[in-house]
Each structure stands twice: as C-alpha cells, then as structure tokens.
PDB file of C-alpha atoms in Angstrom:
ATOM      1  CA  UNK A   1     116.031 -10.699  36.438  1.00 38.00           C
ATOM      2  CA  UNK A   2     117.332 -11.336  32.924  1.00 45.00           C
ATOM      3  CA  UNK A   3     119.222  -9.521  30.455  1.00 49.00           C
ATOM      4  CA  UNK A   4     116.756  -7.494  28.334  1.00 47.00           C
ATOM      5  CA  UNK A   5     116.617  -7.785  24.329  1.00 54.00           C
ATOM      6  CA  UNK A   6     115.684  -5.114  22.059  1.00 56.00           C
ATOM      7  CA  UNK A   7     112.540  -5.539  20.373  1.00 60.00           C
ATOM      8  CA  UNK A   8     110.600  -7.738  22.528  1.00 65.00           C
ATOM      9  CA  UNK A   9     107.289  -6.623  23.919  1.00 68.00           C
ATOM     10  CA  UNK A  10     104.839  -7.942  26.619  1.00 75.00           C
ATOM     11  CA  UNK A  11     101.198  -8.860  25.629  1.00 87.00           C
ATOM     12  CA  UNK A  12      98.645  -8.435  28.112  1.00 92.00           C
ATOM     13  CA  UNK A  13      94.650  -8.551  27.961  1.00 95.00           C
ATOM     14  CA  UNK A  14      91.261  -6.799  29.411  1.00 97.00           C
ATOM     15  CA  UNK A  15      88.465  -8.936  29.766  1.00 97.00           C
ATOM     16  CA  UNK A  16      84.961  -8.328  29.948  1.00 98.00           C
ATOM     17  CA  UNK A  17      81.371 -10.411  29.685  1.00 97.00           C
ATOM     18  CA  UNK A  18      78.118  -8.504  28.112  1.00 97.00           C
ATOM     19  CA  UNK A  19      75.445 -10.118  28.534  1.00 96.00           C
ATOM     20  CA  UNK A  20      72.055  -9.626  27.026  1.00 96.00           C
ATOM     21  CA  UNK A  21      70.291  -8.179  29.740  1.00 95.00           C
ATOM     22  CA  UNK A  22      73.027  -4.935  30.424  1.00 94.00           C
ATOM     23  CA  UNK A  23      70.466  -1.821  29.326  1.00 94.00           C
ATOM     24  CA  UNK A  24      71.152  -1.103  25.465  1.00 93.00           C
ATOM     25  CA  UNK A  25      73.759   1.478  24.806  1.00 92.00           C
ATOM     26  CA  UNK A  26      75.139   1.183  27.849  1.00 94.00           C
ATOM     27  CA  UNK A  27      78.779   1.840  28.270  1.00 96.00           C
ATOM     28  CA  UNK A  28      80.093  -0.915  30.480  1.00 97.00           C
ATOM     29  CA  UNK A  29      84.149   0.382  31.362  1.00 98.00           C
ATOM     30  CA  UNK A  30      86.514  -3.415  30.494  1.00 97.00           C
ATOM     31  CA  UNK A  31      89.308  -1.984  32.087  1.00 97.00           C
ATOM     32  CA  UNK A  32      92.223   0.869  31.506  1.00 96.00           C
ATOM     33  CA  UNK A  33      95.264   0.517  28.672  1.00 92.00           C
ATOM     34  CA  UNK A  34      98.009   1.884  30.460  1.00 91.00           C
ATOM     35  CA  UNK A  35      99.662   4.834  29.216  1.00 88.00           C
ATOM     36  CA  UNK A  36     101.734   3.943  25.605  1.00 84.00           C
ATOM     37  CA  UNK A  37      99.722   0.477  24.862  1.00 86.00           C
ATOM     38  CA  UNK A  38      99.445  -0.220  21.595  1.00 86.00           C
ATOM     39  CA  UNK A  39      95.886  -2.475  20.871  1.00 90.00           C
ATOM     40  CA  UNK A  40      97.160  -5.877  18.625  1.00 90.00           C
ATOM     41  CA  UNK A  41      93.513  -6.790  18.055  1.00 93.00           C
ATOM     42  CA  UNK A  42      89.642  -7.331  20.175  1.00 95.00           C
ATOM     43  CA  UNK A  43      88.784 -10.710  20.435  1.00 96.00           C
ATOM     44  CA  UNK A  44      84.536 -11.145  21.139  1.00 97.00           C
ATOM     45  CA  UNK A  45      82.914 -14.833  21.674  1.00 97.00           C
ATOM     46  CA  UNK A  46      79.964 -14.833  21.526  1.00 98.00           C
ATOM     47  CA  UNK A  47      78.691 -17.947  24.073  1.00 97.00           C
ATOM     48  CA  UNK A  48      75.047 -17.333  24.019  1.00 98.00           C
ATOM     49  CA  UNK A  49      73.798 -15.993  20.427  1.00 98.00           C
ATOM     50  CA  UNK A  50      71.564 -12.280  21.486  1.00 97.00           C
ATOM     51  CA  UNK A  51      68.058 -12.617  20.348  1.00 97.00           C
ATOM     52  CA  UNK A  52      66.667  -8.620  20.333  1.00 96.00           C
ATOM     53  CA  UNK A  53      64.353  -8.944  17.469  1.00 94.00           C
ATOM     54  CA  UNK A  54      66.030  -5.807  15.268  1.00 96.00           C
ATOM     55  CA  UNK A  55      69.438  -5.392  15.372  1.00 96.00           C
ATOM     56  CA  UNK A  56      72.259  -6.656  18.112  1.00 97.00           C
ATOM     57  CA  UNK A  57      75.313  -4.423  17.947  1.00 97.00           C
ATOM     58  CA  UNK A  58      78.575  -4.750  20.538  1.00 96.00           C
ATOM     59  CA  UNK A  59      81.039  -2.326  19.423  1.00 95.00           C
ATOM     60  CA  UNK A  60      83.961  -1.413  21.933  1.00 95.00           C
ATOM     61  CA  UNK A  61      85.462   1.531  22.186  1.00 93.00           C
ATOM     62  CA  UNK A  62      86.584   5.111  24.751  1.00 92.00           C
ATOM     63  CA  UNK A  63      84.791   7.691  26.171  1.00 93.00           C
ATOM     64  CA  UNK A  64      86.042  10.351  23.412  1.00 91.00           C
ATOM     65  CA  UNK A  65      85.392   7.150  20.730  1.00 91.00           C
ATOM     66  CA  UNK A  66      82.890   3.967  21.177  1.00 92.00           C
ATOM     67  CA  UNK A  67      84.038   1.672  18.037  1.00 92.00           C
ATOM     68  CA  UNK A  68      87.230   3.573  17.853  1.00 90.00           C
ATOM     69  CA  UNK A  69      88.163  -0.930  18.394  1.00 92.00           C
ATOM     70  CA  UNK A  70      85.381  -2.896  17.223  1.00 93.00           C
ATOM     71  CA  UNK A  71      82.679  -1.125  15.433  1.00 92.00           C
ATOM     72  CA  UNK A  72      79.165  -1.810  14.360  1.00 94.00           C
ATOM     73  CA  UNK A  73      79.041  -5.011  11.968  1.00 93.00           C
ATOM     74  CA  UNK A  74      82.750  -6.120  13.261  1.00 93.00           C
ATOM     75  CA  UNK A  75      80.771  -9.110  14.918  1.00 94.00           C
ATOM     76  CA  UNK A  76      77.583 -11.614  14.607  1.00 95.00           C
ATOM     77  CA  UNK A  77      76.320 -10.654  18.042  1.00 96.00           C
ATOM     78  CA  UNK A  78      73.432 -13.844  16.223  1.00 96.00           C
ATOM     79  CA  UNK A  79      76.005 -16.194  16.151  1.00 96.00           C
ATOM     80  CA  UNK A  80      78.322 -18.429  18.422  1.00 98.00           C
ATOM     81  CA  UNK A  81      81.331 -17.719  17.544  1.00 97.00           C
ATOM     82  CA  UNK A  82      85.016 -16.022  18.395  1.00 97.00           C
ATOM     83  CA  UNK A  83      85.124 -13.683  16.028  1.00 95.00           C
ATOM     84  CA  UNK A  84      89.019 -11.083  16.170  1.00 95.00           C
ATOM     85  CA  UNK A  85      88.617  -7.754  15.034  1.00 93.00           C
ATOM     86  CA  UNK A  86      92.255  -5.483  14.582  1.00 88.00           C
ATOM     87  CA  UNK A  87      92.313  -2.004  14.699  1.00 82.00           C
ATOM     88  CA  UNK A  88      92.001   0.335  11.501  1.00 67.00           C
ATOM     89  CA  UNK A  89      95.138   1.954  10.529  1.00 57.00           C
ATOM     90  CA  UNK A  90      96.224   4.004  14.119  1.00 59.00           C
ATOM     91  CA  UNK A  91      93.252   2.933  15.704  1.00 61.00           C
ATOM     92  CA  UNK A  92      95.072   0.734  18.213  1.00 64.00           C
ATOM     93  CA  UNK A  93      97.144   3.169  19.312  1.00 75.00           C
ATOM     94  CA  UNK A  94      94.331   4.934  21.954  1.00 75.00           C
ATOM     95  CA  UNK A  95      96.521   5.420  24.778  1.00 75.00           C
ATOM     96  CA  UNK A  96      99.436   6.904  22.930  1.00 78.00           C
ATOM     97  CA  UNK A  97     100.048   9.593  26.024  1.00 85.00           C
ATOM     98  CA  UNK A  98      97.374   8.504  28.754  1.00 90.00           C
ATOM     99  CA  UNK A  99      95.742   6.352  30.757  1.00 93.00           C
ATOM    100  CA  UNK A 100      92.535   5.539  29.272  1.00 93.00           C
ATOM    101  CA  UNK A 101      89.473   3.510  29.532  1.00 96.00           C
ATOM    102  CA  UNK A 102      88.091   1.553  27.356  1.00 95.00           C
ATOM    103  CA  UNK A 103      84.340   0.626  27.413  1.00 97.00           C
ATOM    104  CA  UNK A 104      81.761  -2.668  25.096  1.00 97.00           C
ATOM    105  CA  UNK A 105      78.682  -1.495  24.742  1.00 97.00           C
ATOM    106  CA  UNK A 106      74.919  -3.642  23.904  1.00 97.00           C
ATOM    107  CA  UNK A 107      72.234  -1.860  22.198  1.00 96.00           C
ATOM    108  CA  UNK A 108      69.493  -3.362  20.678  1.00 96.00           C
ATOM    109  CA  UNK A 109      66.070  -2.691  19.540  1.00 96.00           C
ATOM    110  CA  UNK A 110      62.880  -3.974  18.181  1.00 95.00           C
ATOM    111  CA  UNK A 111      61.257  -6.561  20.591  1.00 95.00           C
ATOM    112  CA  UNK A 112      63.868  -7.126  24.079  1.00 95.00           C
ATOM    113  CA  UNK A 113      66.764 -10.094  23.597  1.00 96.00           C
ATOM    114  CA  UNK A 114      66.271 -12.885  25.855  1.00 96.00           C
ATOM    115  CA  UNK A 115      69.061 -14.530  25.287  1.00 97.00           C
ATOM    116  CA  UNK A 116      72.571 -13.530  24.824  1.00 97.00           C
ATOM    117  CA  UNK A 117      76.590 -13.378  26.096  1.00 98.00           C
ATOM    118  CA  UNK A 118      79.815 -12.839  25.120  1.00 97.00           C
ATOM    119  CA  UNK A 119      83.380 -11.927  26.244  1.00 98.00           C
ATOM    120  CA  UNK A 120      85.220  -9.621  25.055  1.00 97.00           C
ATOM    121  CA  UNK A 121      89.599  -9.458  25.245  1.00 97.00           C
ATOM    122  CA  UNK A 122      91.519  -6.536  24.438  1.00 96.00           C
ATOM    123  CA  UNK A 123      95.375  -8.034  23.627  1.00 94.00           C
ATOM    124  CA  UNK A 124      97.667  -4.753  23.486  1.00 92.00           C
ATOM    125  CA  UNK A 125     101.180  -4.759  24.247  1.00 88.00           C
ATOM    126  CA  UNK A 126     103.767  -2.384  26.503  1.00 84.00           C
ATOM    127  CA  UNK A 127     107.046  -1.634  25.744  1.00 74.00           C
ATOM    128  CA  UNK A 128     109.588  -3.071  28.339  1.00 72.00           C
ATOM    129  CA  UNK A 129     112.048  -1.088  28.279  1.00 70.00           C
ATOM    130  CA  UNK A 130     109.301   2.024  29.741  1.00 67.00           C
ATOM    131  CA  UNK A 131     109.063  -0.418  32.468  1.00 61.00           C
ATOM    132  CA  UNK A 132     112.927  -2.045  33.526  1.00 57.00           C
TER     133      UNK A 132
END
C-alpha cells in the first residue's frame, strides 16, 4: 500500500433505483453507511417524470429521521433532471457512532402514478486512517 497522507479521504456511494410502482410511503433500503461516514451529498436523477395526480414526493433519510438527507421539496419529481442536495448543517453526520441504514421513500397522492423512475445516490466519505 502506498504511503498514507493525512487529509486524503476515500469517497464512496450507495445507489438505489426507485419506480412509481413502489407502495406509497414504503421505506426502501438504499444501503448501510459505515460508522464514521459523513454524507457529502445526495443525488437524485429522475429519468422518467413521476405523474401522480396531486403530489409526488421523494425523501431520503434514516429509520430515525426519514428526511435527514433529502426533505420534501428537495427534488422536483415531475421533471427529468439531476438534483444534488447537500445535507443541512450536521445532518450529513448520520452515522457518527454506528453503522446506519439509509432509506428512500416515494409518496404519491391523488390519481395513481403511471410513470416515474429515479436513481438515488448517497455520496459519503470515510476517514482512511480508521481503515488502515
């Protein structure tokens, strides 16, 4: 292994695809952040617009705080676009003391959606000194 340089961090990601057909409000596990991971940003790539009649809401968080990383309104689910959301204040430090599962939820209301797909990526950093 090459010499470790203080201050260099390893960047990792968790990814999950979400479709309009999931049960509204169901928490879908994206993956697990290792203890000490710091979330840098969450990227939502809507590849097909969600089309429920009244609301389309995509949130990302933990079991304890379902919108810790992406709150309602953080993504325009009705537009094909890529949105990058930085965590507010220390919200990105969701795995400070233990491995932490991350979930995405798609909630819809009004007439049922007949289309919609998104890829959600949670980008995080680990301190390499903790793993060498």
